[in-house]
PDB file of C-alpha atoms in Angstrom:
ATOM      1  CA  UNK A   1      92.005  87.726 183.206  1.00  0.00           C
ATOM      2  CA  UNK A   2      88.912  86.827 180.907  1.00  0.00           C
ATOM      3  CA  UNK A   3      89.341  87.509 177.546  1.00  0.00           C
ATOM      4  CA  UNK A   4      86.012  87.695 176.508  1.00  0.00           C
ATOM      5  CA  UNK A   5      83.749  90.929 176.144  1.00  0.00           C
ATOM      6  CA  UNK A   6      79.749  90.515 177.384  1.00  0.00           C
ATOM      7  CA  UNK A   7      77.312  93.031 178.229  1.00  0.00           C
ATOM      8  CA  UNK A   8      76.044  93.337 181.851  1.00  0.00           C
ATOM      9  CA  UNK A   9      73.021  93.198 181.300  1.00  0.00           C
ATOM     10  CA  UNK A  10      69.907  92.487 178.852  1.00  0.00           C
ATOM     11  CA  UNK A  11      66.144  92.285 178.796  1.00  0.00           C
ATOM     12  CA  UNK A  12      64.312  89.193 176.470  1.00  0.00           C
ATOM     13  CA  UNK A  13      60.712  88.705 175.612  1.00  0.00           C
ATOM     14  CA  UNK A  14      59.468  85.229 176.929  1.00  0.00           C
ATOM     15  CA  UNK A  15      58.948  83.393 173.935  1.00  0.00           C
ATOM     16  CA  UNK A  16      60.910  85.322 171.600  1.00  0.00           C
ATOM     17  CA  UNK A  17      64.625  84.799 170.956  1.00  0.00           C
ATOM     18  CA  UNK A  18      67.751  86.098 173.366  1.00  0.00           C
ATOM     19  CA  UNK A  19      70.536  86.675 170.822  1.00  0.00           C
ATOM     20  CA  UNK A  20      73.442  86.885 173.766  1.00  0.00           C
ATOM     21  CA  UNK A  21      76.810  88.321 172.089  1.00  0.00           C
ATOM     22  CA  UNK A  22      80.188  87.615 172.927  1.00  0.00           C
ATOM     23  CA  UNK A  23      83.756  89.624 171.713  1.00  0.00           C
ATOM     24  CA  UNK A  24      86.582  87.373 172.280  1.00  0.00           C
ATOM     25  CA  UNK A  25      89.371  89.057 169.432  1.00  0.00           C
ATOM     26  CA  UNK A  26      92.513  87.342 171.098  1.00  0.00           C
ATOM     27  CA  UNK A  27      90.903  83.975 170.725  1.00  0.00           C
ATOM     28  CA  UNK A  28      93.726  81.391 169.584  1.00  0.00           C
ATOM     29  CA  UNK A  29      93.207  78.932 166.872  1.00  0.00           C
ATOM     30  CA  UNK A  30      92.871  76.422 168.989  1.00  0.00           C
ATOM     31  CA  UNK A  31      90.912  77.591 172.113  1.00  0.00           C
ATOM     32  CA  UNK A  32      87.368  76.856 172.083  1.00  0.00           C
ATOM     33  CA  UNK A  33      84.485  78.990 173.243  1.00  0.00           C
ATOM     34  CA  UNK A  34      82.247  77.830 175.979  1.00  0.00           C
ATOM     35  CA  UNK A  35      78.761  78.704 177.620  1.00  0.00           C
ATOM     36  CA  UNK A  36      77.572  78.452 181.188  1.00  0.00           C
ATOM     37  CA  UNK A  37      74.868  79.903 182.734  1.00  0.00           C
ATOM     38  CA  UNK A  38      74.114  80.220 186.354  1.00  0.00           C
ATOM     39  CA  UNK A  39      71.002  80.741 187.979  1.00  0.00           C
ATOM     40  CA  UNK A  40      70.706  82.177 191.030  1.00  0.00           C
ATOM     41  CA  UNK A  41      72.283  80.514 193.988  1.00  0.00           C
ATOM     42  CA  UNK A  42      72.952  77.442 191.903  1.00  0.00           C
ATOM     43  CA  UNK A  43      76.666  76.290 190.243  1.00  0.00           C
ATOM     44  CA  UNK A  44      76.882  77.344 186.479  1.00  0.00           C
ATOM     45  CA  UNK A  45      75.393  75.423 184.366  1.00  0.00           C
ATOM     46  CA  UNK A  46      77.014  74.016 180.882  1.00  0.00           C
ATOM     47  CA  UNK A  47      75.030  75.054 177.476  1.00  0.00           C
ATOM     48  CA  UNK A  48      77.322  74.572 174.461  1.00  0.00           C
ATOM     49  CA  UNK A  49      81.014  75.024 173.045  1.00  0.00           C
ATOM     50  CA  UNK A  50      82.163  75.202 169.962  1.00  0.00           C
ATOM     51  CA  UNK A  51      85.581  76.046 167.741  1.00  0.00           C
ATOM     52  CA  UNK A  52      84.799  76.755 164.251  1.00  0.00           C
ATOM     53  CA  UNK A  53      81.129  75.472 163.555  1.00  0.00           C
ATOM     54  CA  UNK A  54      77.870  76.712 164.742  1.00  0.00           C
ATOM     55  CA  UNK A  55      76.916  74.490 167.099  1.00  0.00           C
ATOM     56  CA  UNK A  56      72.720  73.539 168.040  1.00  0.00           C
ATOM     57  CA  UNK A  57      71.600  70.939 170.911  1.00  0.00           C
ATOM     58  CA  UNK A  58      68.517  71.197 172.682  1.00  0.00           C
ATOM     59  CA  UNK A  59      69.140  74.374 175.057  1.00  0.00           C
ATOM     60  CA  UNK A  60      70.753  76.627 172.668  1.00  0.00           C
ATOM     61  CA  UNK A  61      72.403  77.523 169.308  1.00  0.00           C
ATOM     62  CA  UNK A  62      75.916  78.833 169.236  1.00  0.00           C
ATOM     63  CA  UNK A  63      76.953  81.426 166.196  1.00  0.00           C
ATOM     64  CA  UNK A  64      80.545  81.584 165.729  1.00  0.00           C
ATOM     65  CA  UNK A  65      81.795  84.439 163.074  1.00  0.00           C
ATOM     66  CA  UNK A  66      84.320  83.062 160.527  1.00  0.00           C
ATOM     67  CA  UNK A  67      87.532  85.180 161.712  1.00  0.00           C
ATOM     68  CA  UNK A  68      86.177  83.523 165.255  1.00  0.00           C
ATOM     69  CA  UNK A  69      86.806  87.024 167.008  1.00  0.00           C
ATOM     70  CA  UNK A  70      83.069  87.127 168.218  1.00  0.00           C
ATOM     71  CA  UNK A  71      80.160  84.702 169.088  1.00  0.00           C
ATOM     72  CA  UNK A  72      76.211  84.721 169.881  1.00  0.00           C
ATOM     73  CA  UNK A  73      74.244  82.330 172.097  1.00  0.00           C
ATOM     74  CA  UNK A  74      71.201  82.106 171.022  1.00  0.00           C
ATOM     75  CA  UNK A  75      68.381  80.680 173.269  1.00  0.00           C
ATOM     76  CA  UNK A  76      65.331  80.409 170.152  1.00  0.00           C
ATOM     77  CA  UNK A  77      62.403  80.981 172.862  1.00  0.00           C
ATOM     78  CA  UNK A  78      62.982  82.667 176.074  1.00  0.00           C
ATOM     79  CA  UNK A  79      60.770  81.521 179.085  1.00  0.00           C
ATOM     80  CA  UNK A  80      60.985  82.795 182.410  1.00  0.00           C
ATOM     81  CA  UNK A  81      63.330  79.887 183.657  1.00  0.00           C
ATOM     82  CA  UNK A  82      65.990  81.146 181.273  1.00  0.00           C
ATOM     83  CA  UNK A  83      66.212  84.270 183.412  1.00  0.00           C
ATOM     84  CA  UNK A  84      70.133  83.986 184.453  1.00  0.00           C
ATOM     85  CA  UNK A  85      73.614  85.284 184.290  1.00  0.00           C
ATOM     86  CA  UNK A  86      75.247  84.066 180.675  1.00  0.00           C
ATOM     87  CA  UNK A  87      79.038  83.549 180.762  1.00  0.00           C
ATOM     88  CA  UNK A  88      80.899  83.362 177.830  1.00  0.00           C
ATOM     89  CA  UNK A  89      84.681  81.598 178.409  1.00  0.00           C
ATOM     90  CA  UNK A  90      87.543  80.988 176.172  1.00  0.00           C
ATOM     91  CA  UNK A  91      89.098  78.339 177.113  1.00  0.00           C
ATOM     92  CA  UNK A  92      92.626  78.166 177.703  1.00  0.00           C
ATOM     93  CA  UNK A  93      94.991  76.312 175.953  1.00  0.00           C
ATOM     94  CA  UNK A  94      97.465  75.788 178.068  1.00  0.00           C
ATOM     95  CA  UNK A  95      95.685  74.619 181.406  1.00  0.00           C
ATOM     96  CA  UNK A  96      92.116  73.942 182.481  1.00  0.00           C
ATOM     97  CA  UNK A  97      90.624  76.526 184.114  1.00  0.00           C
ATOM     98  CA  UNK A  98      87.758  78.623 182.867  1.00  0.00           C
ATOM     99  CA  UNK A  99      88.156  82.165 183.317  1.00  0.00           C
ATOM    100  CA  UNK A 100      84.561  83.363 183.508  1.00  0.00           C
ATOM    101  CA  UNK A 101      84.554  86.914 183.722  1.00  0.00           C
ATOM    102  CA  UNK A 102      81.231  88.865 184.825  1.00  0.00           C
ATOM    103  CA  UNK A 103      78.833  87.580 182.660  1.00  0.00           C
ATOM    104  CA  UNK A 104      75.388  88.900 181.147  1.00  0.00           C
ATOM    105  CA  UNK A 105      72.497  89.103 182.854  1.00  0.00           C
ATOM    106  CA  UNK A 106      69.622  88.297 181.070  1.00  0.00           C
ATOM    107  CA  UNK A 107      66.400  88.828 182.266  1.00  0.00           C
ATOM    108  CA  UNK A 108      63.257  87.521 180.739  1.00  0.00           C
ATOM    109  CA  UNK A 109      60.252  89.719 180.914  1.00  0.00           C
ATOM    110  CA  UNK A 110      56.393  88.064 180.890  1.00  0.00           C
TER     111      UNK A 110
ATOM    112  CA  UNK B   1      73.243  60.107 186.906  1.00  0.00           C
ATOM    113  CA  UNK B   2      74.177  62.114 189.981  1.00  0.00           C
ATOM    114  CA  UNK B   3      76.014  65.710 189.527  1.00  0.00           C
ATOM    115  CA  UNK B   4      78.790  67.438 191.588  1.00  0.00           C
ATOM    116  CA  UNK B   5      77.395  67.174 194.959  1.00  0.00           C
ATOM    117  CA  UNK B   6      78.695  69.434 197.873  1.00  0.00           C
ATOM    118  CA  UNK B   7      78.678  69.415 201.325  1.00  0.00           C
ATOM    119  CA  UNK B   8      77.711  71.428 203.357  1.00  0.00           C
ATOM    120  CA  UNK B   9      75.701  73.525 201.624  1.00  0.00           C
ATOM    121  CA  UNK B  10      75.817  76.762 203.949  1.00  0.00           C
ATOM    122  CA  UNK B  11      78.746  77.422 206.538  1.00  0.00           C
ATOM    123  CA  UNK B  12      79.068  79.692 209.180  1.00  0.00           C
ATOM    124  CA  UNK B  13      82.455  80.474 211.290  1.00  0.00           C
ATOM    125  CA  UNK B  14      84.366  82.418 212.850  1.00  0.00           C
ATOM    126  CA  UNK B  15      86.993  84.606 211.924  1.00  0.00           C
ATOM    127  CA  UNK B  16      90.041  82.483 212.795  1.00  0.00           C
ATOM    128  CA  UNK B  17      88.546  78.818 212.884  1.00  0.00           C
ATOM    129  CA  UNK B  18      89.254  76.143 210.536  1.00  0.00           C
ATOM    130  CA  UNK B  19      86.900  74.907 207.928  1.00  0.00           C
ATOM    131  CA  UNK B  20      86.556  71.644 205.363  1.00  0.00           C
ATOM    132  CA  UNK B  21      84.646  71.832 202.021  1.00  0.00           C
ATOM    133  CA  UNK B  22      84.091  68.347 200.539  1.00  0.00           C
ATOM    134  CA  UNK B  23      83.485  67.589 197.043  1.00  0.00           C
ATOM    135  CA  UNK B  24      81.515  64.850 195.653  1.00  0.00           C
ATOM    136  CA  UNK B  25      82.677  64.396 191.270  1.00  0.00           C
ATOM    137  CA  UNK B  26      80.803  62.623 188.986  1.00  0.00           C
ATOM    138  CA  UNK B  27      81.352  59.396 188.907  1.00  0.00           C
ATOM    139  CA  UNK B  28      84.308  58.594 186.595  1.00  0.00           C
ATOM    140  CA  UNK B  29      85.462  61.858 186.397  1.00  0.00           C
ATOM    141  CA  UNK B  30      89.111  62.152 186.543  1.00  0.00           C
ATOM    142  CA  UNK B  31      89.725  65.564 186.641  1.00  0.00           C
ATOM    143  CA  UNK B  32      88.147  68.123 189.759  1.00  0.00           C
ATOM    144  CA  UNK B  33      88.414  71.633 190.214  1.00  0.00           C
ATOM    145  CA  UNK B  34      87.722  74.660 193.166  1.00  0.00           C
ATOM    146  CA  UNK B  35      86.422  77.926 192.338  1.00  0.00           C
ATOM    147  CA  UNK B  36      85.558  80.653 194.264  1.00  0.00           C
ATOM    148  CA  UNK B  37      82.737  83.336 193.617  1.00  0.00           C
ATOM    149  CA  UNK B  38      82.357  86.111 195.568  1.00  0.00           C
ATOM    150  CA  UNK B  39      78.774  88.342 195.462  1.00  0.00           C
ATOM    151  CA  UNK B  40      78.640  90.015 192.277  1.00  0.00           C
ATOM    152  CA  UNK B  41      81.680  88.184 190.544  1.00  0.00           C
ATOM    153  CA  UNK B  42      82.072  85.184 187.822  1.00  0.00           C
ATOM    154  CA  UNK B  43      83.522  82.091 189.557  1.00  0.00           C
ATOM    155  CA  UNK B  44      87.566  82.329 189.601  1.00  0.00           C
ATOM    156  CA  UNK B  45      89.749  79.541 189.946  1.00  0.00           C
ATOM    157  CA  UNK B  46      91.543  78.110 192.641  1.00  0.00           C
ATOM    158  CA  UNK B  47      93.057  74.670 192.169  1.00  0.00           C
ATOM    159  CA  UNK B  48      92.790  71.585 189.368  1.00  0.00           C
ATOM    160  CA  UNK B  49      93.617  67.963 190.524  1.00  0.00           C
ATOM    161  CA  UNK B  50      93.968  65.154 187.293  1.00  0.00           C
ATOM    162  CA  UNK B  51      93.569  61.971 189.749  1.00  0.00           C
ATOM    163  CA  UNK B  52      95.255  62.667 192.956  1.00  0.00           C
ATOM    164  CA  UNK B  53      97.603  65.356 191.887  1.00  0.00           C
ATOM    165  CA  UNK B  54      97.373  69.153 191.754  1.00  0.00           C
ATOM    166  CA  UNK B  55      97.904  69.695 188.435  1.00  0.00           C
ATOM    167  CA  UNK B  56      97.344  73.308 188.785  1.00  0.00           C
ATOM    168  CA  UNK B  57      97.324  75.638 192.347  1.00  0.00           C
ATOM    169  CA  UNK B  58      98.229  79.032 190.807  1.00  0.00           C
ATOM    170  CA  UNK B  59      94.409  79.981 191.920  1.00  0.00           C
ATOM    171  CA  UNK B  60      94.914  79.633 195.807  1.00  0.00           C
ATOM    172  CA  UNK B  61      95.119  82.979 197.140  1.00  0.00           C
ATOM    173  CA  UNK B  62      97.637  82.292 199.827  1.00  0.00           C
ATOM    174  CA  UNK B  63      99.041  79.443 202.184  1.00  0.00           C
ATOM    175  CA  UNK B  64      95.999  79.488 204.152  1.00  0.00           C
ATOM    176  CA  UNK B  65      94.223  77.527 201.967  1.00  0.00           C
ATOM    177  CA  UNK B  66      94.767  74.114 200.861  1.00  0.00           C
ATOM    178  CA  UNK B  67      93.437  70.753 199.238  1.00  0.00           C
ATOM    179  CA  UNK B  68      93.406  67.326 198.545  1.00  0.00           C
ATOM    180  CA  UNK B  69      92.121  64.629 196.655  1.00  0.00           C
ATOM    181  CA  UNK B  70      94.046  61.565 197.864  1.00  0.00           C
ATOM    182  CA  UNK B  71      91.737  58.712 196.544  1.00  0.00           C
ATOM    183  CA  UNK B  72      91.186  60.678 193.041  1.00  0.00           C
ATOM    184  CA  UNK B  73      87.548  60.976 193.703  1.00  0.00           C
ATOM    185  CA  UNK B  74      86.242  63.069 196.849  1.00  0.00           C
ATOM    186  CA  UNK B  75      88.171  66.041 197.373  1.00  0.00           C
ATOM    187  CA  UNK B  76      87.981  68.809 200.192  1.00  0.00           C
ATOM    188  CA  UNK B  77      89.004  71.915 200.742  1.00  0.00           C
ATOM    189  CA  UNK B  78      90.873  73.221 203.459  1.00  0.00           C
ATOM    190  CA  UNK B  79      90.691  76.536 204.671  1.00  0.00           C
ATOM    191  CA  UNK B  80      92.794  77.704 208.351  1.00  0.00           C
ATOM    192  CA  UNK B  81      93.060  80.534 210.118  1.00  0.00           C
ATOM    193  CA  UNK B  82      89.876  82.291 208.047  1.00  0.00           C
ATOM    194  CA  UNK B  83      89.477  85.392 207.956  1.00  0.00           C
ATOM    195  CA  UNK B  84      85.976  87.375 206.895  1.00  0.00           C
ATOM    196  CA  UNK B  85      87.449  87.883 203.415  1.00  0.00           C
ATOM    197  CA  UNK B  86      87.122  83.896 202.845  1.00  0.00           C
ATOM    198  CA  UNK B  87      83.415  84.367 202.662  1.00  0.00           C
ATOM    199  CA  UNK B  88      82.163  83.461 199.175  1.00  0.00           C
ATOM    200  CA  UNK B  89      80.780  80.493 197.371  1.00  0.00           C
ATOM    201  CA  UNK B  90      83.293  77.730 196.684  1.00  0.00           C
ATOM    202  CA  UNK B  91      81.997  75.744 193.669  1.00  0.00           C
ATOM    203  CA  UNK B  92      83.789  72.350 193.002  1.00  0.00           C
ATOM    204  CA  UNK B  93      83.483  71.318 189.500  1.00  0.00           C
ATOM    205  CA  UNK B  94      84.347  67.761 187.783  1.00  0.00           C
ATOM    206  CA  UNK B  95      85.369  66.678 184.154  1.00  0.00           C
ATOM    207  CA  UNK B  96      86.138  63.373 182.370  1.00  0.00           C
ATOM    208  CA  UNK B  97      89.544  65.346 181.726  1.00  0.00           C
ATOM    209  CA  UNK B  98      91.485  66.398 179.042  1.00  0.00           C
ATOM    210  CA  UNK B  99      92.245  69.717 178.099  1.00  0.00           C
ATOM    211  CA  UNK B 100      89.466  70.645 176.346  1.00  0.00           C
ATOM    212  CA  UNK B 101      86.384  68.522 178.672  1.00  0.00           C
ATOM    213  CA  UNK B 102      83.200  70.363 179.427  1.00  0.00           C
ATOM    214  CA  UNK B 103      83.612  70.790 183.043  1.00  0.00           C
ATOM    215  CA  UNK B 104      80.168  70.140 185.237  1.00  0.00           C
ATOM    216  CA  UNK B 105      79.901  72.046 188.459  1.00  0.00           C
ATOM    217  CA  UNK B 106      78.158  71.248 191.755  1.00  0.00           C
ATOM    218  CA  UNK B 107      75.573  73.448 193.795  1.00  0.00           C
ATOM    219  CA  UNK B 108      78.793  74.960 195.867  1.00  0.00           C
ATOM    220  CA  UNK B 109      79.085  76.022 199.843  1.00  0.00           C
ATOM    221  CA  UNK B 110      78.097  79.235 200.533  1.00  0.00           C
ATOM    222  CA  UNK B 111      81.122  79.883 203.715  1.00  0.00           C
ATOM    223  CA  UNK B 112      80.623  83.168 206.252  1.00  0.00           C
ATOM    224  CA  UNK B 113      83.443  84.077 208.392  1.00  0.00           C
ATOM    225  CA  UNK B 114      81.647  86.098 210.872  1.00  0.00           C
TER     226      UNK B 114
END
């Protein structure tokens, strides 16, 4: 099962910033935290990772808190394209797999 | 370069027929994984190769299902006997590998058992 906590759903300005939160308290020290998104009808759609540090690149930031028991995507200005389902993984460390849960919907109003 | 590519992209059968997913990885990618997601639901896994090998099957929902990857580059799929609760999206998804690669996932085949 996923052990990460996301709300179904959530509604975003366009051009203002979608602050997308993520519980994951049985995270392991050494289990990272990925982001996928997935548009609809596509395959999901890699955004970031991180493990300890906030992590930026040119889609997204990624907020990690220090006891690493939560995390928040941030996407800095919203546009309409950006409309998606968020998925927030741990990954685990003893295989490969992703175990991607149900995701947030995030939809991006005009 | 090119993604995940997979083929084909919509499949219709019926209940009881036999069906073959392929899966194009990125080039150089050594590790290749199946998921399934059905209408509603997050992608869940079904099988991890690491070359040719099946590192990891514990997804496959029964014996009905099956796949290969004997080259360690195109894999497929294999689905007998199916049955209308096979119908989903099967994404494939590829990864340079390692335990901790960012895996990249193709467009997937949306299957209907009729």
């Amino acid at each position: 099962d996923a052990k990460t906590t996301q709300p179904p759903s959530m509604d975003c300005a366009e051009g203002r910033a979608a602050n997308l939160p993520c519980n994951h308290s049985t995270i392991s020290g050494n289990e990272y935290v990925y982001w996928y998104r997935q548009i609809h009808s596509q395959g999901p759609q890699y955004i970031i990772h991180g493990l300890k540090n906030n992590e930026t690149n040119e889609m997204a930031s990624l907020i990690i808190t220090e006891d690493r028991k939560s995390s928040t995507l941030i996407l800095p200005h919203a546009t309409l394209r950006d409309t998606a389902v968020y998925y927030c993984i741990v990954r685990l460390n003893t295989g490969n797999q992703f175990y991607f849960g149900t995701g947030t919907s995030l939809t991006v109003i005009p | 370069g090119a993604g995940v590519s997979q083929t084909p992209s919509n499949k219709v059968t019926e209940k009881g027929k036999y069906v073959e997913l392929r899966c194009d990885p990125i080039s150089g990618h050594t590790a290749l994984y199946w998921y399934r997601q059905s209408l509603g639901q997050g992608p869940e896994f079904l099988i991890y190769f690491q070359g040719t090998g099946a590192a990891d099957d514990s997804g496959l929902p029964n014996d009905r299902f099956f796949a290969v990857r004997p080259e360690g580059s195109v894999s497929t799929l294999k689905i007998q006997r199916t049955e209308r609760g096979d119908s989903a999206v099967y994404l494939c998804a590829s990864s340079l590998g390692g335990a901790q690669e960012t895996q990249y996932f193709g467009p997937g085949t949306r299957l209907l058992v009729l």
